[in-house]
Amino acid sequence: RLLKMEEFFPESFRLDLKNKRNAFFALCKDEQIWICKPSCSNQGRGIFLLKNPAAVTTLQDKFHRAQEYLLSKRVPYRAPQARIVQRYIQQPLLLEGKKFDVRSYLLIACTAPYVLFFAQGYVRLTCVNYAAASDDLTVHLTNQCMQKKNSLYSQLKDETIWRMEHFNSYINEKFRKSKGLPEDWVFTVFTKRMKQIVLQCFLAAKHKLDRKLGYFDLIGCDFLIDENFNVWLLEMNANPALHTNCEVLKDIIPAIVYKSL
């Protein structure tokens, strides 16, 4: 069964497309939080939160001013920078009070014929406890490059990365009974849903891939779990970080690279 987009992907709009941009601005009238991020970027660069209608109005005015400037100068039309605005999930599941997501991997090992592999990766946590209203991006973004900006990172860095086995044990102990989860939910239900989602994304995009022997790619897939244990795909990264700055990563990353090659 194919999943519907709204079952696994937060509502999102492309701001470089006028009709999508206008649809977003028409929709966004409430106090929902949105996250705005550039495409073709990584390490949390250029990401900001739209936390209220006033912030959305400011962004909308920025687009209008840029458009008017181009018209006044009679220069050829240029589309705005490619950006995605995505509905922010305000009730994430927390681990010891901290926000987290899961980095897993899709290896497109061959495109002629198509050969795919999936690998579980690791859990990425923030240094400090979660607060939806916080203006500190290190509270909201879990990647290591962003966490390094937190003053506590140097003393907590090894606590910001968990092995999947640690994550599974934590879920079994803290949530299995209260949420009615099957034992080892992480390695059964969650893993199956991640595979289902990445396969569906591949099927949607495979017609854009060149089909030549020797073509391959390693994709970093970021998943978030909300407090109701729904699984959300946040994004897929064509240039996933392969740093080994934490003890857990010194085991996981070289193994991923070795298996990929």
Short mmCIF file of C-alpha atoms in Angstrom, two decimals:
data_model
loop_
_atom_site.label_atom_id
_atom_site.label_comp_id
_atom_site.label_asym_id
_atom_site.label_seq_id
_atom_site.Cartn_x
_atom_site.Cartn_y
_atom_site.Cartn_z
CA ARG A 1 0.00 0.00 0.00
CA LEU A 2 1.31 3.40 -0.94
CA LEU A 3 1.24 5.91 1.89
CA LYS A 4 -0.41 9.27 1.41
CA MET A 5 1.98 12.23 1.70
CA GLU A 6 0.18 13.59 4.76
CA GLU A 7 0.81 10.28 6.54
CA PHE A 8 4.57 10.72 6.64
CA PHE A 9 5.61 14.16 5.36
CA PRO A 10 4.80 17.42 7.18
CA GLU A 11 2.81 19.89 5.07
CA SER A 12 5.36 21.75 2.92
CA PHE A 13 5.47 24.49 0.28
CA ARG A 14 8.12 25.62 -2.20
CA LEU A 15 8.67 29.35 -1.86
CA ASP A 16 10.39 29.70 -5.25
CA LEU A 17 7.15 28.76 -7.03
CA LYS A 18 4.63 31.61 -7.06
CA ASN A 19 1.48 29.49 -6.80
CA LYS A 20 2.92 27.42 -3.93
CA ARG A 21 4.20 30.55 -2.19
CA ASN A 22 0.82 32.26 -2.46
CA ALA A 23 -0.92 29.13 -1.19
CA PHE A 24 1.29 29.16 1.89
CA PHE A 25 0.76 32.83 2.65
CA ALA A 26 -3.01 32.38 2.23
CA LEU A 27 -3.00 29.41 4.59
CA CYS A 28 -0.73 30.70 7.32
CA LYS A 29 -3.00 32.86 9.48
CA ASP A 30 -2.80 31.04 12.82
CA GLU A 31 -0.15 30.60 15.53
CA GLN A 32 1.37 27.49 13.98
CA ILE A 33 5.17 27.33 13.81
CA TRP A 34 6.76 26.78 10.40
CA ILE A 35 10.39 25.98 9.62
CA CYS A 36 11.95 27.60 6.57
CA LYS A 37 15.02 26.02 5.01
CA PRO A 38 16.94 26.38 1.74
CA SER A 39 17.24 23.45 -0.61
CA CYS A 40 20.70 22.32 -1.78
CA SER A 41 22.22 23.17 1.59
CA ASN A 42 23.27 21.33 4.74
CA GLN A 43 24.57 21.72 8.29
CA GLY A 44 21.56 23.83 9.28
CA ARG A 45 22.73 26.81 7.20
CA GLY A 46 20.03 29.34 6.33
CA ILE A 47 17.30 27.75 8.45
CA PHE A 48 14.95 29.89 10.52
CA LEU A 49 11.59 29.53 12.25
CA LEU A 50 8.38 31.41 11.48
CA LYS A 51 6.77 31.40 14.90
CA ASN A 52 3.75 33.67 14.42
CA PRO A 53 1.67 35.42 11.71
CA ALA A 54 3.79 38.57 12.09
CA ALA A 55 6.93 36.68 11.07
CA VAL A 56 5.09 35.26 8.06
CA THR A 57 3.90 38.74 7.07
CA THR A 58 7.48 40.03 7.28
CA LEU A 59 8.64 37.23 4.97
CA GLN A 60 5.77 37.93 2.57
CA ASP A 61 6.71 41.65 2.47
CA LYS A 62 10.30 40.67 1.69
CA PHE A 63 9.16 38.74 -1.37
CA HIS A 64 6.96 41.66 -2.50
CA ARG A 65 9.81 44.17 -2.14
CA ALA A 66 12.20 41.93 -4.08
CA GLN A 67 9.64 41.55 -6.86
CA GLU A 68 8.94 45.28 -7.03
CA TYR A 69 12.67 46.04 -7.16
CA LEU A 70 13.17 43.73 -10.13
CA LEU A 71 10.19 45.31 -11.92
CA SER A 72 11.44 48.83 -11.26
CA LYS A 73 14.90 48.00 -12.63
CA ARG A 74 13.38 46.18 -15.62
CA VAL A 75 15.78 43.29 -15.18
CA PRO A 76 14.93 39.78 -16.35
CA TYR A 77 12.79 37.82 -13.89
CA ARG A 78 14.75 35.66 -11.48
CA ALA A 79 13.03 33.09 -9.31
CA PRO A 80 13.64 33.52 -5.56
CA GLN A 81 16.14 31.23 -3.86
CA ALA A 82 14.76 27.70 -3.71
CA ARG A 83 13.35 27.30 -0.21
CA ILE A 84 10.98 24.94 1.52
CA VAL A 85 8.65 26.03 4.30
CA GLN A 86 7.46 23.07 6.35
CA ARG A 87 4.93 22.77 9.14
CA TYR A 88 6.88 22.36 12.38
CA ILE A 89 5.96 19.35 14.53
CA GLN A 90 5.46 20.93 17.93
CA GLN A 91 4.83 17.74 19.93
CA PRO A 92 7.92 15.64 19.23
CA LEU A 93 8.69 12.59 21.29
CA LEU A 94 11.43 13.52 23.76
CA LEU A 95 14.32 11.47 25.11
CA GLU A 96 15.20 12.58 28.63
CA GLY A 97 13.48 15.88 27.85
CA LYS A 98 15.47 16.51 24.67
CA LYS A 99 14.38 16.70 21.06
CA PHE A 100 15.85 14.09 18.71
CA ASP A 101 15.63 12.68 15.24
CA VAL A 102 16.97 9.55 13.57
CA ARG A 103 19.51 9.56 10.75
CA SER A 104 19.26 6.46 8.58
CA TYR A 105 20.66 5.71 5.15
CA LEU A 106 19.43 4.73 1.71
CA LEU A 107 22.14 3.41 -0.60
CA ILE A 108 21.22 3.51 -4.28
CA ALA A 109 23.90 1.00 -5.17
CA CYS A 110 23.05 0.75 -8.85
CA THR A 111 20.59 2.29 -11.31
CA ALA A 112 20.98 -0.27 -14.13
CA PRO A 113 19.30 -2.31 -12.75
CA TYR A 114 18.01 -0.56 -9.63
CA VAL A 115 19.58 -1.95 -6.47
CA LEU A 116 18.75 -0.39 -3.10
CA PHE A 117 19.92 -0.98 0.46
CA PHE A 118 18.64 0.50 3.71
CA ALA A 119 20.71 0.91 6.87
CA GLN A 120 19.76 2.14 10.31
CA GLY A 121 22.07 4.83 11.52
CA TYR A 122 21.88 6.60 14.86
CA VAL A 123 19.85 8.95 17.04
CA ARG A 124 20.77 12.66 17.22
CA LEU A 125 19.79 14.60 20.34
CA THR A 126 20.04 18.24 21.34
CA CYS A 127 22.29 19.39 24.17
CA VAL A 128 19.49 21.07 26.12
CA ASN A 129 15.87 20.33 26.96
CA TYR A 130 13.16 21.05 24.41
CA ALA A 131 10.99 24.16 24.55
CA ALA A 132 8.79 24.93 21.52
CA ALA A 133 8.85 28.67 22.26
CA SER A 134 12.66 28.91 22.41
CA ASP A 135 14.44 31.18 19.93
CA ASP A 136 17.63 29.10 20.23
CA LEU A 137 17.99 27.00 17.06
CA THR A 138 20.11 24.44 18.94
CA VAL A 139 16.88 23.52 20.76
CA HIS A 140 15.11 22.77 17.47
CA LEU A 141 17.80 21.38 15.12
CA THR A 142 19.58 18.20 16.13
CA ASN A 143 22.44 17.95 13.62
CA GLN A 144 25.97 18.02 15.01
CA CYS A 145 27.00 21.19 13.15
CA MET A 146 24.18 23.06 14.85
CA GLN A 147 24.78 21.48 18.28
CA LYS A 148 28.43 22.58 18.16
CA LYS A 149 27.12 26.15 18.47
CA ASN A 150 25.74 25.36 21.92
CA SER A 151 28.11 26.26 24.78
CA LEU A 152 27.45 22.87 26.42
CA TYR A 153 28.43 20.82 23.38
CA SER A 154 32.07 20.17 24.33
CA GLN A 155 31.05 18.50 27.60
CA LEU A 156 27.89 16.79 26.28
CA LYS A 157 28.83 15.78 22.74
CA ASP A 158 28.94 12.05 23.45
CA GLU A 159 25.44 12.29 24.92
CA THR A 160 24.07 13.82 21.72
CA ILE A 161 24.45 10.58 19.73
CA TRP A 162 22.76 7.29 20.69
CA ARG A 163 23.12 3.89 19.12
CA MET A 164 19.87 2.39 17.86
CA GLU A 165 20.22 -0.37 20.49
CA HIS A 166 20.26 2.27 23.24
CA PHE A 167 17.23 3.97 21.68
CA ASN A 168 15.38 0.65 21.47
CA SER A 169 16.07 -0.16 25.13
CA TYR A 170 14.90 3.31 26.19
CA ILE A 171 11.61 2.98 24.27
CA ASN A 172 11.04 -0.49 25.73
CA GLU A 173 11.60 0.76 29.26
CA LYS A 174 9.83 4.14 29.14
CA PHE A 175 7.01 3.79 26.63
CA ARG A 176 6.21 0.17 25.75
CA LYS A 177 3.58 -0.34 28.43
CA SER A 178 2.18 3.20 28.66
CA LYS A 179 1.78 3.50 24.86
CA GLY A 180 0.89 -0.14 24.20
CA LEU A 181 3.84 -0.66 21.88
CA PRO A 182 5.13 -4.05 20.80
CA GLU A 183 8.45 -5.07 22.29
CA ASP A 184 11.43 -3.75 20.31
CA TRP A 185 9.21 -1.22 18.50
CA VAL A 186 12.34 0.49 17.15
CA PHE A 187 13.57 -2.61 15.33
CA THR A 188 10.14 -3.77 14.14
CA VAL A 189 7.42 -1.18 13.51
CA PHE A 190 9.68 1.87 13.23
CA THR A 191 12.23 0.20 10.96
CA LYS A 192 9.51 -1.18 8.69
CA ARG A 193 7.92 2.27 8.37
CA MET A 194 11.27 3.93 7.56
CA LYS A 195 11.89 1.38 4.81
CA GLN A 196 8.39 1.88 3.43
CA ILE A 197 8.85 5.65 3.31
CA VAL A 198 12.30 5.69 1.67
CA LEU A 199 11.22 3.12 -0.93
CA GLN A 200 8.19 5.23 -1.79
CA CYS A 201 10.37 8.34 -2.11
CA PHE A 202 12.75 6.46 -4.39
CA LEU A 203 9.90 5.29 -6.61
CA ALA A 204 8.67 8.88 -6.88
CA ALA A 205 12.09 10.16 -7.99
CA LYS A 206 13.70 7.29 -9.89
CA HIS A 207 12.67 8.64 -13.31
CA LYS A 208 15.04 11.59 -12.67
CA LEU A 209 18.08 9.36 -12.10
CA ASP A 210 20.61 8.68 -14.82
CA ARG A 211 20.74 4.99 -15.59
CA LYS A 212 24.38 4.08 -16.09
CA LEU A 213 26.63 1.41 -14.66
CA GLY A 214 28.77 2.83 -11.88
CA TYR A 215 26.22 5.41 -10.72
CA PHE A 216 25.45 5.23 -7.00
CA ASP A 217 24.56 7.53 -4.14
CA LEU A 218 24.34 7.42 -0.36
CA ILE A 219 21.33 9.35 0.93
CA GLY A 220 20.93 10.48 4.55
CA CYS A 221 17.29 10.17 5.66
CA ASP A 222 16.09 12.13 8.69
CA PHE A 223 13.05 10.90 10.63
CA LEU A 224 11.19 12.46 13.55
CA ILE A 225 8.79 10.64 15.88
CA ASP A 226 6.00 12.60 17.54
CA GLU A 227 4.54 11.95 20.99
CA ASN A 228 1.85 9.71 19.44
CA PHE A 229 4.59 7.60 17.80
CA ASN A 230 3.78 8.76 14.27
CA VAL A 231 6.87 8.63 12.05
CA TRP A 232 7.67 11.71 9.92
CA LEU A 233 10.24 12.09 7.17
CA LEU A 234 11.85 15.51 7.58
CA GLU A 235 14.21 15.43 4.61
CA MET A 236 16.58 13.34 2.51
CA ASN A 237 20.16 14.54 2.11
CA ALA A 238 22.33 13.85 -0.93
CA ASN A 239 25.42 14.96 0.99
CA PRO A 240 25.10 13.35 4.43
CA ALA A 241 27.67 14.27 7.07
CA LEU A 242 30.24 11.52 7.67
CA HIS A 243 32.09 13.11 10.58
CA THR A 244 33.29 10.99 13.50
CA ASN A 245 33.46 13.58 16.26
CA CYS A 246 31.61 11.41 18.83
CA GLU A 247 32.59 7.99 20.16
CA VAL A 248 29.46 6.30 18.77
CA LEU A 249 30.06 7.81 15.32
CA LYS A 250 33.60 6.42 15.28
CA ASP A 251 31.99 2.98 15.03
CA ILE A 252 28.93 3.75 12.92
CA ILE A 253 30.23 6.02 10.16
CA PRO A 254 33.27 3.97 9.00
CA ALA A 255 31.04 0.88 8.88
CA ILE A 256 28.47 2.71 6.72
CA VAL A 257 31.20 3.91 4.33
CA TYR A 258 32.84 0.47 4.18
CA LYS A 259 29.55 -1.32 3.51
CA SER A 260 28.58 1.25 0.89
CA LEU A 261 31.84 0.82 -1.02
#
